[in-house]
mmCIF file of C-alpha atoms and ligand atoms in Angstrom:
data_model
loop_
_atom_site.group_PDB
_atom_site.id
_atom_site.type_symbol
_atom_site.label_atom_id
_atom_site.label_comp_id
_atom_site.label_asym_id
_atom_site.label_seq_id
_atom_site.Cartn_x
_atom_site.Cartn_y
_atom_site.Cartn_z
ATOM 1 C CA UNK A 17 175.810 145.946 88.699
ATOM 2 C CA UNK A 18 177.390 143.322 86.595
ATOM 3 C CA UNK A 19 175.428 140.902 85.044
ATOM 4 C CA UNK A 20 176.481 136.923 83.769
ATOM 5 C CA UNK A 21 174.768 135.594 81.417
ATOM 6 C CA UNK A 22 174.619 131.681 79.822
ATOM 7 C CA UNK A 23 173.359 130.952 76.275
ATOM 8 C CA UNK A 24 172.393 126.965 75.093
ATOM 9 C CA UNK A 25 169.892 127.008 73.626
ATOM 10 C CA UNK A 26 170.992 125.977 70.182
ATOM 11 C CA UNK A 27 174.445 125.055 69.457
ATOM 12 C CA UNK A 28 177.026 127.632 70.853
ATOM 13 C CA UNK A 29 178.043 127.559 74.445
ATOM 14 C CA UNK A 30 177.380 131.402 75.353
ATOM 15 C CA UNK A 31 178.791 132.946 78.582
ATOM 16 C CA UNK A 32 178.755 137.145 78.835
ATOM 17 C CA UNK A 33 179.706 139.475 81.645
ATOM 18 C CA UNK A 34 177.946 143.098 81.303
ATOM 19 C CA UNK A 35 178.818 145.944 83.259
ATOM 20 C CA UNK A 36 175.672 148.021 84.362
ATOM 21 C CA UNK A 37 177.149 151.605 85.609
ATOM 22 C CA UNK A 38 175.594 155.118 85.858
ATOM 23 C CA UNK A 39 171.355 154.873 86.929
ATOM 24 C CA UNK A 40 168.045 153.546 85.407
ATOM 25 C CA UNK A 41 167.494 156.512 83.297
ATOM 26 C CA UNK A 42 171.002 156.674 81.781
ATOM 27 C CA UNK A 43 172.476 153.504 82.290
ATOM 28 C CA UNK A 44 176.366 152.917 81.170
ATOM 29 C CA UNK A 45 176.757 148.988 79.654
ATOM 30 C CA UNK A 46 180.235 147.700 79.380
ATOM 31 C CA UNK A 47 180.116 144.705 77.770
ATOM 32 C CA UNK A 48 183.139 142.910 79.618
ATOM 33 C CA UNK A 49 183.574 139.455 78.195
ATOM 34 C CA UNK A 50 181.151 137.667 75.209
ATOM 35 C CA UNK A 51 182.611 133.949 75.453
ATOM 36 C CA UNK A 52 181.016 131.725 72.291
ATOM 37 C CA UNK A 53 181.947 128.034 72.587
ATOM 38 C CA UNK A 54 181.238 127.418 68.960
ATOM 39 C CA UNK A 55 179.970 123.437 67.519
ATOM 40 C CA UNK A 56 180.211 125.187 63.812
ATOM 41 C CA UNK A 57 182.771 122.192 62.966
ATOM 42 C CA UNK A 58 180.646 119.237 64.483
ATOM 43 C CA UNK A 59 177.922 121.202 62.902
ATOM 44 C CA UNK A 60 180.046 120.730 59.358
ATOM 45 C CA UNK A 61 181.035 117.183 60.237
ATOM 46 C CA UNK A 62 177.087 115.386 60.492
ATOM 47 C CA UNK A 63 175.856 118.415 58.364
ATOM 48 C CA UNK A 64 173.691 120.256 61.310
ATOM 49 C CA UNK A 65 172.558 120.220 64.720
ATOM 50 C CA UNK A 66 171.925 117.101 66.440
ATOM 51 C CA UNK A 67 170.517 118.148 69.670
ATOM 52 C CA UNK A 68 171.801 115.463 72.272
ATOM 53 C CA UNK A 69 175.525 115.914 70.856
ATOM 54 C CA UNK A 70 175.165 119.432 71.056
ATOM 55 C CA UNK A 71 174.241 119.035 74.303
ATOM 56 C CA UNK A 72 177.086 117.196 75.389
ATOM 57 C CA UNK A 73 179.085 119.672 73.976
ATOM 58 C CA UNK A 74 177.617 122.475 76.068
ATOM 59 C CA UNK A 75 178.197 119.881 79.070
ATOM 60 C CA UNK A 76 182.051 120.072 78.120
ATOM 61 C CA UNK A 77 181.720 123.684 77.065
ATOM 62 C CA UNK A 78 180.547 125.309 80.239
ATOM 63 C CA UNK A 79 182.836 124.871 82.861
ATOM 64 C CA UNK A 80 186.077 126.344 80.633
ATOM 65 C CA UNK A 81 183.933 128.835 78.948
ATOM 66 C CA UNK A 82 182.635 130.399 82.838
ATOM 67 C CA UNK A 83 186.652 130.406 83.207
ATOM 68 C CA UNK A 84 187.337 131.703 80.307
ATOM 69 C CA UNK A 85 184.533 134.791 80.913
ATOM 70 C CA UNK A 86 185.484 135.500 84.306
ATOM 71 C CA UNK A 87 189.156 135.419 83.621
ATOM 72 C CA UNK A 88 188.430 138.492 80.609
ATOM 73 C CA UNK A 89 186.262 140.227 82.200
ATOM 74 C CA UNK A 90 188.709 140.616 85.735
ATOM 75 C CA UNK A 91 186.025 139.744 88.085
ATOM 76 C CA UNK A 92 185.508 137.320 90.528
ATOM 77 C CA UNK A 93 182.140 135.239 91.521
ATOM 78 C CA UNK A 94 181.454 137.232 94.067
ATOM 79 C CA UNK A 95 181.668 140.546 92.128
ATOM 80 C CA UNK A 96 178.135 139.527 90.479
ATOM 81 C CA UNK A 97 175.112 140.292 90.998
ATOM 82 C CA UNK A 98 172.874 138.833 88.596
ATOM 83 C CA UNK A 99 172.660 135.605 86.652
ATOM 84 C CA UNK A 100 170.565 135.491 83.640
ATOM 85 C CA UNK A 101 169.879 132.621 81.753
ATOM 86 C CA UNK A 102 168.131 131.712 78.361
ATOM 87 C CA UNK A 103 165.298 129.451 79.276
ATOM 88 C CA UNK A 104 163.860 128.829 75.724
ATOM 89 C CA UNK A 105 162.433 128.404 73.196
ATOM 90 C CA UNK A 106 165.365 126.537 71.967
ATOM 91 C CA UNK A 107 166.320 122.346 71.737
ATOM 92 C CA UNK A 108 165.398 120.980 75.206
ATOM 93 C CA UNK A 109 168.267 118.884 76.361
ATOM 94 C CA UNK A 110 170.428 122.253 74.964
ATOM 95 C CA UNK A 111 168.124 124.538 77.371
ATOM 96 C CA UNK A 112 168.452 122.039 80.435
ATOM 97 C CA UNK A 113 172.139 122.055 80.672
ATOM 98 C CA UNK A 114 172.604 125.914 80.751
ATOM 99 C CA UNK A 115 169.223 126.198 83.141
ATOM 100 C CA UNK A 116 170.918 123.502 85.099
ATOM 101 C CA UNK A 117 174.347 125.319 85.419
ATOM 102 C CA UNK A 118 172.596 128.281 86.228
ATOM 103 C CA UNK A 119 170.643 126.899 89.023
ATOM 104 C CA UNK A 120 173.716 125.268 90.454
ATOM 105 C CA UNK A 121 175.982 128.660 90.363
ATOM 106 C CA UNK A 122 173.098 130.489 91.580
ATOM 107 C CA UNK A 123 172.759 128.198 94.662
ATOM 108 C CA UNK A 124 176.592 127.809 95.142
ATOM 109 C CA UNK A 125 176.918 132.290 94.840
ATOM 110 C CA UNK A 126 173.682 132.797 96.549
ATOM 111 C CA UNK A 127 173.124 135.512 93.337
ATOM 112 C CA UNK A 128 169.785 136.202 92.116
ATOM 113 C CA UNK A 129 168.608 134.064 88.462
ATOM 114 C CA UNK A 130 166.653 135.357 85.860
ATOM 115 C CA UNK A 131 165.066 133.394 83.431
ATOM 116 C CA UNK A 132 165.465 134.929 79.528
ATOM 117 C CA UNK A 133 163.537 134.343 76.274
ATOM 118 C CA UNK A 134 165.839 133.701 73.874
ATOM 119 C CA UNK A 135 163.939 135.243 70.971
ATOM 120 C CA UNK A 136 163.543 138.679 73.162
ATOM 121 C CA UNK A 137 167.296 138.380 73.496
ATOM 122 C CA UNK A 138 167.302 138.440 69.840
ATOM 123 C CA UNK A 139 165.023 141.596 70.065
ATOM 124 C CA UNK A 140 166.593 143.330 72.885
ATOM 125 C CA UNK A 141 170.284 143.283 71.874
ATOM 126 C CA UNK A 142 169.281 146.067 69.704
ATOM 127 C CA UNK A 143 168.345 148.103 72.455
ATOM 128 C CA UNK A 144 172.330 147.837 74.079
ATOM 129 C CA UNK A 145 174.325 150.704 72.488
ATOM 130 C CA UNK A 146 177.647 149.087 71.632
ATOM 131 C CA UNK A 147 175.629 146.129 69.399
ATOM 132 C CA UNK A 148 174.399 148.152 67.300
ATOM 133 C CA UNK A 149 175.049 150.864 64.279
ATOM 134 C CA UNK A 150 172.680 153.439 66.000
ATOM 135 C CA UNK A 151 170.155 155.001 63.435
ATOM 136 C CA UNK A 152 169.056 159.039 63.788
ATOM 137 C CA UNK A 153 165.835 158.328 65.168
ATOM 138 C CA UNK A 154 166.744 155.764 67.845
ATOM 139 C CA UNK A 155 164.063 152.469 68.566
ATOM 140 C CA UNK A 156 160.647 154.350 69.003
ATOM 141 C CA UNK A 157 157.324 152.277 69.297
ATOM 142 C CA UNK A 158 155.488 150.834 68.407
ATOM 143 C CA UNK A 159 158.213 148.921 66.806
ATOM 144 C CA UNK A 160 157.869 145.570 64.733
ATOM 145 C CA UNK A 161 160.363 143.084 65.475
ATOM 146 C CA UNK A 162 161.339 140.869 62.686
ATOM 147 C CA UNK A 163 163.257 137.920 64.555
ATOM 148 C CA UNK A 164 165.022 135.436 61.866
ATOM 149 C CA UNK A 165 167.114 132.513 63.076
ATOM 150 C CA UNK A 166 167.454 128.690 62.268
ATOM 151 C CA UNK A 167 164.360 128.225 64.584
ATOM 152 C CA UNK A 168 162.502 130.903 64.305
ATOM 153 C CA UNK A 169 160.732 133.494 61.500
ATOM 154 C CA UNK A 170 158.677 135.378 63.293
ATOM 155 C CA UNK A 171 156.946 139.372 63.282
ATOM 156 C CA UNK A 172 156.104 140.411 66.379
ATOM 157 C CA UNK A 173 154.460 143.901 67.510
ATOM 158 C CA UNK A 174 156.566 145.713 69.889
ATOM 159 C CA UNK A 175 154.534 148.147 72.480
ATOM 160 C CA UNK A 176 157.362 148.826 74.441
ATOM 161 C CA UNK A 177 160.079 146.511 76.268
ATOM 162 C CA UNK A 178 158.712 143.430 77.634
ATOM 163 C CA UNK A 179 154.705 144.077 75.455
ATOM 164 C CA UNK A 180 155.008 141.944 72.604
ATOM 165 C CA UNK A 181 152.335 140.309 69.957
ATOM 166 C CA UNK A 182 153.423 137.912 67.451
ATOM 167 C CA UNK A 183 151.791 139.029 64.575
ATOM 168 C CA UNK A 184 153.052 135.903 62.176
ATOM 169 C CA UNK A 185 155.179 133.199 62.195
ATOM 170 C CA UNK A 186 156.788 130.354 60.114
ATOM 171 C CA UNK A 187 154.423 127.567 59.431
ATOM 172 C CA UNK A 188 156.906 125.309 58.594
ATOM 173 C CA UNK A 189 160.904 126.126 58.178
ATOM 174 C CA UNK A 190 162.455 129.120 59.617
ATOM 175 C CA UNK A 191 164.546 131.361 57.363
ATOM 176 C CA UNK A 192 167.609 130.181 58.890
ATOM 177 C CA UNK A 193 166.295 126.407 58.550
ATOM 178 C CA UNK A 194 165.510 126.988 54.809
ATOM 179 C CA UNK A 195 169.211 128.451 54.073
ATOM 180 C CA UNK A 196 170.689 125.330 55.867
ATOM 181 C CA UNK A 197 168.714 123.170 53.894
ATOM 182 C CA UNK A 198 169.622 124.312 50.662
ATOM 183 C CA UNK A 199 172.853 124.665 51.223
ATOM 184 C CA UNK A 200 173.104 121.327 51.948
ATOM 185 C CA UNK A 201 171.066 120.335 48.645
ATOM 186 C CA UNK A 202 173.454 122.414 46.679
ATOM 187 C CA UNK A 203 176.529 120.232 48.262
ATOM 188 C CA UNK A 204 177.484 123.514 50.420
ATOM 189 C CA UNK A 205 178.668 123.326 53.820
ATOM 190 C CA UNK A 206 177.228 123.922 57.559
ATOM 191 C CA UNK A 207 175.330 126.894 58.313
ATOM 192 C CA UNK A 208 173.902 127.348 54.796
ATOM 193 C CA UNK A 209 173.276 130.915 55.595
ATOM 194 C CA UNK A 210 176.860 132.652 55.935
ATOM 195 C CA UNK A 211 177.795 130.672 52.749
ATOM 196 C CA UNK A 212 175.084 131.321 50.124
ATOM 197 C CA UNK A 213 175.759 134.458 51.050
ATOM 198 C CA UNK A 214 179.450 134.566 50.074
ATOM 199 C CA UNK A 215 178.726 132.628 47.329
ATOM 200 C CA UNK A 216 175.556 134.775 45.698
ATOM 201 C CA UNK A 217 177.950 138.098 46.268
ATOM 202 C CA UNK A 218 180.008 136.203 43.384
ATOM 203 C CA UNK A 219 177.040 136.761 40.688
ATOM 204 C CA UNK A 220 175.607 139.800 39.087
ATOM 205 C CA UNK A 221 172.254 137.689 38.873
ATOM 206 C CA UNK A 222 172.128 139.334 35.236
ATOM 207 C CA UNK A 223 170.860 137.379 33.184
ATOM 208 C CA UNK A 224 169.076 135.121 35.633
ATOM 209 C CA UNK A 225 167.952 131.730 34.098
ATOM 210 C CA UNK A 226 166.651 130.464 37.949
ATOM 211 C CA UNK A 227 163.560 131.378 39.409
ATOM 212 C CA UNK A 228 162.133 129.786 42.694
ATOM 213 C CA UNK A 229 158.367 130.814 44.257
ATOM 214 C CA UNK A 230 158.445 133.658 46.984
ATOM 215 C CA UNK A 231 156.269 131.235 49.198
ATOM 216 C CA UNK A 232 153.201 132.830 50.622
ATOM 217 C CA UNK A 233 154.371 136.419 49.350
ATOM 218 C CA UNK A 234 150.542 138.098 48.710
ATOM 219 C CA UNK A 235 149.211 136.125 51.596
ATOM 220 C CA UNK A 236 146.827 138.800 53.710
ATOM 221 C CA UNK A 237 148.325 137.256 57.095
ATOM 222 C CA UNK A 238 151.858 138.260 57.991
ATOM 223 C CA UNK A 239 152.980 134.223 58.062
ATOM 224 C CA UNK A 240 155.606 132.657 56.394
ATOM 225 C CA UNK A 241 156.479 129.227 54.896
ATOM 226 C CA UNK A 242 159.903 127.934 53.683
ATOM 227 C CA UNK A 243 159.564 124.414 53.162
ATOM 228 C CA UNK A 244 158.243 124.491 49.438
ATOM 229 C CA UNK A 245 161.411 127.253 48.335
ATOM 230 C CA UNK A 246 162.895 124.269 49.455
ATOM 231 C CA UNK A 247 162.076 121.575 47.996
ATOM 232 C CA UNK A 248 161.553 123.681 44.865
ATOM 233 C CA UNK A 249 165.519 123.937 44.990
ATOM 234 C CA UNK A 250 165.744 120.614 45.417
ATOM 235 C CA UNK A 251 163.661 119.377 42.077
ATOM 236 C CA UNK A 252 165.475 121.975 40.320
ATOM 237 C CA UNK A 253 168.499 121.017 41.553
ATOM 238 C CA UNK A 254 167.646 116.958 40.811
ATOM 239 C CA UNK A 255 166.619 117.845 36.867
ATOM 240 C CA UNK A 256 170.331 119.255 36.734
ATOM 241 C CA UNK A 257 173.042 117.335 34.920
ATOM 242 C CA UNK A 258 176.271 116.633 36.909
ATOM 243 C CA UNK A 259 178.077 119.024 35.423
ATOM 244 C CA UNK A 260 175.927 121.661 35.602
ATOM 245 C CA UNK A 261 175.698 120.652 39.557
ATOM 246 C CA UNK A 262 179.262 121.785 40.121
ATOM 247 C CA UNK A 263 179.407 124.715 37.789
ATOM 248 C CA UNK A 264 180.309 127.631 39.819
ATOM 249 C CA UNK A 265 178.234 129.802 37.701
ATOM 250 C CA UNK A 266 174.806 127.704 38.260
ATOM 251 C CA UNK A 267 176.022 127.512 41.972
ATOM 252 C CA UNK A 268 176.295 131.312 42.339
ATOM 253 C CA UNK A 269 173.236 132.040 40.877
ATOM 254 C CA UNK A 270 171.255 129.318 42.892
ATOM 255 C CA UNK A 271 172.414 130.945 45.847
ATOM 256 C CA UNK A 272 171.691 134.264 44.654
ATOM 257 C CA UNK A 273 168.111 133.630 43.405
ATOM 258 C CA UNK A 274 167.610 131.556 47.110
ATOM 259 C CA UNK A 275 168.464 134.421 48.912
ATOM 260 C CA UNK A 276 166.407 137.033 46.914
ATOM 261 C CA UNK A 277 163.667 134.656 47.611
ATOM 262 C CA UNK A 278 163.629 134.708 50.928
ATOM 263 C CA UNK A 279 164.616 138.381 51.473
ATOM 264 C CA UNK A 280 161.360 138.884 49.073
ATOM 265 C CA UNK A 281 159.197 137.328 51.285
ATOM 266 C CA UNK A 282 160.482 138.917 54.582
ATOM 267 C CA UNK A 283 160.365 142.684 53.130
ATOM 268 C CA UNK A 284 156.855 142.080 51.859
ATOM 269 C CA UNK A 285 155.201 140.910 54.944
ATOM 270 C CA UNK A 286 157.183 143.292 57.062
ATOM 271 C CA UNK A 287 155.994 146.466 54.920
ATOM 272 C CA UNK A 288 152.750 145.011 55.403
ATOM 273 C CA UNK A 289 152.900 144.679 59.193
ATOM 274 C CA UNK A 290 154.889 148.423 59.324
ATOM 275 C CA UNK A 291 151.625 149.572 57.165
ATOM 276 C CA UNK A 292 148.875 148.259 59.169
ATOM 277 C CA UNK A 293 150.590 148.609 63.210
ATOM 278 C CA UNK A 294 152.298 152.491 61.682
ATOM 279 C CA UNK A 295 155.071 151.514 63.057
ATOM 280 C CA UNK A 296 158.083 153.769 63.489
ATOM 281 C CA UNK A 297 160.882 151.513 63.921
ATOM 282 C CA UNK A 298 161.775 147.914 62.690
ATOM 283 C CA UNK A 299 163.835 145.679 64.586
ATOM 284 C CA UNK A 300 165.970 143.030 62.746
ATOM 285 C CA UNK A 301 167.133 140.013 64.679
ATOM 286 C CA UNK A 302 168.865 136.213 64.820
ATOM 287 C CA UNK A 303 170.875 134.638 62.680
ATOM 288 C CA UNK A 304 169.699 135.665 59.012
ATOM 289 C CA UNK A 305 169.995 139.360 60.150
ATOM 290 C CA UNK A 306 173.382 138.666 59.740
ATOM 291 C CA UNK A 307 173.052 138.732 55.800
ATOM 292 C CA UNK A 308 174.271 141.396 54.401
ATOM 293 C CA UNK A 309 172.423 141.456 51.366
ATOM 294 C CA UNK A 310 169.005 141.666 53.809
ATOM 295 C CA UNK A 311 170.345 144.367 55.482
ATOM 296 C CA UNK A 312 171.162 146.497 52.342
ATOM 297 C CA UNK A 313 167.637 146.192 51.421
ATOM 298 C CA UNK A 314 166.200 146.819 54.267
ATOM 299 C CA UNK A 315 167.957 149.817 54.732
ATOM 300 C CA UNK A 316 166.629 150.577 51.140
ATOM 301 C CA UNK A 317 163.326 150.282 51.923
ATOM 302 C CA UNK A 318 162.932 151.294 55.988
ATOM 303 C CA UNK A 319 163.587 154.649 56.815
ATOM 304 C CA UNK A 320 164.412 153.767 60.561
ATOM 305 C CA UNK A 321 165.668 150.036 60.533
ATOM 306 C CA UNK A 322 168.148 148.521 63.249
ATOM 307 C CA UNK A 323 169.821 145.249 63.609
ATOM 308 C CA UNK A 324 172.810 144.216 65.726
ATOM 309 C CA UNK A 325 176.388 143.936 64.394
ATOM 310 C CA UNK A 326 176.611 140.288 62.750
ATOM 311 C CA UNK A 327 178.500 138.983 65.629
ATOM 312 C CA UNK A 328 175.643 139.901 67.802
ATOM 313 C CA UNK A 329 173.201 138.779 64.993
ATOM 314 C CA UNK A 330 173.378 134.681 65.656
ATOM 315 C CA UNK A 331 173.374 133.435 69.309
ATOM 316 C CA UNK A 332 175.034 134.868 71.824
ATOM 317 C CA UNK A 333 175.419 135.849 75.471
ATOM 318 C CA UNK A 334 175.389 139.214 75.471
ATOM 319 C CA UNK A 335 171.858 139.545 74.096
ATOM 320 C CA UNK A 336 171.043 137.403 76.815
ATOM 321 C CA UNK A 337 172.239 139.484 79.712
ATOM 322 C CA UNK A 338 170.922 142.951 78.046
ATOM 323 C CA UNK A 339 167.497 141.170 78.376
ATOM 324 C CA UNK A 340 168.249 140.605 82.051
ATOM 325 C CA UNK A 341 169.085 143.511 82.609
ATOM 326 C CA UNK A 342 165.378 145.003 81.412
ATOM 327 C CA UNK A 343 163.655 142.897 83.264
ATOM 328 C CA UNK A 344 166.288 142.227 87.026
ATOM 329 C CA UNK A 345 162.948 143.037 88.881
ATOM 330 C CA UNK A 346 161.622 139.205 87.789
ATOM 331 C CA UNK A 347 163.898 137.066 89.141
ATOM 332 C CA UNK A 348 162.493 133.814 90.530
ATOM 333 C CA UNK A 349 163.876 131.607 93.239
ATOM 334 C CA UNK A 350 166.424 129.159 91.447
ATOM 335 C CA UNK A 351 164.378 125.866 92.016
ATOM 336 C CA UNK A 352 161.574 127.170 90.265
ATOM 337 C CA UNK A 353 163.232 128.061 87.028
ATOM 338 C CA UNK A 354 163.020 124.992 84.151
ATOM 339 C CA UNK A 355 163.720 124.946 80.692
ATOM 340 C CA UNK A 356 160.618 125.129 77.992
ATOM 341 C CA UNK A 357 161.407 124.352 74.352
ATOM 342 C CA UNK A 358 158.547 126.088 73.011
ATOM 343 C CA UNK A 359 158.290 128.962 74.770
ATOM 344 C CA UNK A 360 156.944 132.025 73.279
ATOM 345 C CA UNK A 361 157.476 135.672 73.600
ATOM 346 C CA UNK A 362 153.454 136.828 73.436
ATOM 347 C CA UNK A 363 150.797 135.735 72.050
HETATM 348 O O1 KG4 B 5 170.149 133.019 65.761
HETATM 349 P P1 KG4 B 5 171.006 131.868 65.371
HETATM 350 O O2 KG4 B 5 172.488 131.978 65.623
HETATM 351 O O3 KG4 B 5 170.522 130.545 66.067
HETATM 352 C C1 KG4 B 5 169.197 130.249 66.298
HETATM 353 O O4 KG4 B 5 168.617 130.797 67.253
HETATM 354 O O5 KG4 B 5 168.667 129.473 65.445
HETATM 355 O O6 KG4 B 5 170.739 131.603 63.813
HETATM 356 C C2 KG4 B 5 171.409 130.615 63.105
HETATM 357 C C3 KG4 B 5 170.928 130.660 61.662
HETATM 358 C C4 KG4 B 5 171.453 129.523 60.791
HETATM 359 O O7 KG4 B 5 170.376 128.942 60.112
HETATM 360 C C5 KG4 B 5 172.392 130.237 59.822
HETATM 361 O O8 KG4 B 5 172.464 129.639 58.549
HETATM 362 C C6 KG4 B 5 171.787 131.610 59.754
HETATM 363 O O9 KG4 B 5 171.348 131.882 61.058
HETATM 364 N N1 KG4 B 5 172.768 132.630 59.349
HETATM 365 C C7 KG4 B 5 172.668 133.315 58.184
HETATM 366 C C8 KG4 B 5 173.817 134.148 58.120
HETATM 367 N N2 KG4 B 5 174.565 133.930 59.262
HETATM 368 C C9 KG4 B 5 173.887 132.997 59.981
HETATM 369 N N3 KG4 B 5 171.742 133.301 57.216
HETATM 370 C C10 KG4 B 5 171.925 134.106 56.155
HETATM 371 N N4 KG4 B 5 173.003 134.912 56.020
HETATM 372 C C11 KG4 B 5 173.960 134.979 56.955
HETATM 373 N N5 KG4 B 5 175.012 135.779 56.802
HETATM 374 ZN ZN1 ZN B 6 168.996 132.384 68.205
#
């Protein structure tokens, strides 16, 4: 079966094609096109997201990228036989103009739609051969899922595919949120995340003259909170002289000493969750899996720890139509499908 799949729910205009061959027990994916439309220079431009001029963007975006999909992958609307589409959680006007395509090429192709939770997505990528580095001992569950974007910081319990518990969440900014934000304090560009990483690979962090709180690190719950590493960066930042400001050396180790921070806080509370749930396999996903810093140390201190290939890391389609795929039996009729912002993968 080949599956497409449309992604909108942030800023990148997502279109995928997967190839489903062989049967349910052993099935064969070919990924056959992964189409990003990417907003990361109107995202540089006004310094982040905005969500209606992102969403005129995807309104531009989707017609070309469909072309553009199709066209790679070699296969022609009526060669499909599934349309997946991510439904939310996500910025609402984003959500409504890919649910809206959807809806219209389902209608027009008379194919089947499937609605997909974008942070599943995130979690389910893992679980498509080709995204992934495979470890020895494969995904086994229970699993805990640790799913960290520019929306989202959450640790979820994984039972099996499609039984999930979130076990602890962000109160306030997500991971992704609280790299973005300091970045931009710092004068860095947009997404904060791919550049304090660059930037804190430049420092040895030896001797290290910064040192911001690990937020909520010896909390009992398995929450998070972001916002005060934040704004501690930005009083530090403020009581800085202009010249120190700019020096690459105070710049290099902010960044490093912001990452550590957060990577702190997201290894503690996972080895907590791993501890209580005994779970056998954790799941890295979203944007901030991406950082490669995170994933050295999480390979340090997991013995069986996956997360997708970067490119596969931040929003795509791909992840989108995997999570189709799992669940093809739920498809709903096209007019009932709508978009939902805050829509959540368990309880
Ligand atoms: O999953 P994603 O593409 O979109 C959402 O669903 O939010 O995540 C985007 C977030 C941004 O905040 C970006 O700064 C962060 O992921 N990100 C990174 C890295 N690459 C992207 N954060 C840290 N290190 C990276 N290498
Ligand atoms: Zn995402």
């Amino acid at each position: 079966m080949k599956i497409l799949a449309i992604e909108t729910s942030c800023d990148d205009t997502g279109i995928a094609i997967l190839e489903i061959l062989g049967d349910k027990k052993s099935p064969d994916f070919k990924i056959l096109a992964n189409i990003i439309a990417s907003q990361v220079e109107i995202g540089k431009k006004y310094g982040g997201v905005y969500p209606m001029m992102a969403k005129r963007e995807h309104e531009k975006n989707l017609v070309p990228t469909l072309q553009t999909a199709l066209r790679e992958a070699n296969v022609l609307e009526k060669d499909i036989n599934l349309i997946a589409v991510t439904n939310g959680p996500g910025l609402e006007p984003c959500l409504w103009v890919g649910v809206n395509f959807a809806k219209d090429l389902a209608k027009k192709w008379n194919v089947p739609l499937i609605q997909v939770n974008h942070i599943e997505s995130h979690i389910l990528v893992n679980f498509l051969p080709q995204a992934v580095i495979p470890t020895k001992a494969g995904i086994q569950f229970p699993a805990i899922a640790l799913v960290v974007s520019g929306g989202h910081t959450q640790l979820i319990l994984l039972k099996k595919i499609g039984s999930y518990k979130i076990l602890g969440e962000t109160r306030d900014d997500a991971a992704g949120e609280c790299f973005d934000k300091c970045a931009k304090i710092l004068g860095l560009s947009y997404p904060g995340g791919p550049i304090i990483s660059k930037l804190a690979k430049k420092t040895d962090r030896l001797p290290m003259s910064i040192q911001l709180p690990r937020p909520m690190i010896n909390t009992k719950d398995y929450d998070f909170s972001f916002s005060g590493l934040k704004t501690a960066v930005l009083y530090y930042h403020q009581k800085q002289d202009k010249k120190t400001q700019k020096s690459k050396k105070y710049i290099t180790e902010m960044c490093a000493e912001i990452q550590q921070a957060i990577i702190d806080v997201l290894i503690k509370k996972t080895i907590k969750s791993v501890k209580d749930y005994k779970a056998k396999t954790i799941i890295l996903g979203g944007g901030v899996s991406a950082n490669a810093e995170l994933r050295k140390q999480f390979l340090e201190k997991f013995e069986n720890v996956i997360f997708p290939k970067p490119e596969l890391s931040t929003d795509n389609a791909v992840m989108t139509a995997i999570t189709g795929y799992f669940h093809r039996k739920k498809t709903v009729a096209w007019e009932k499908i709508q978009a939902d912002a805050n829509l959540r993968i368990g309880k």
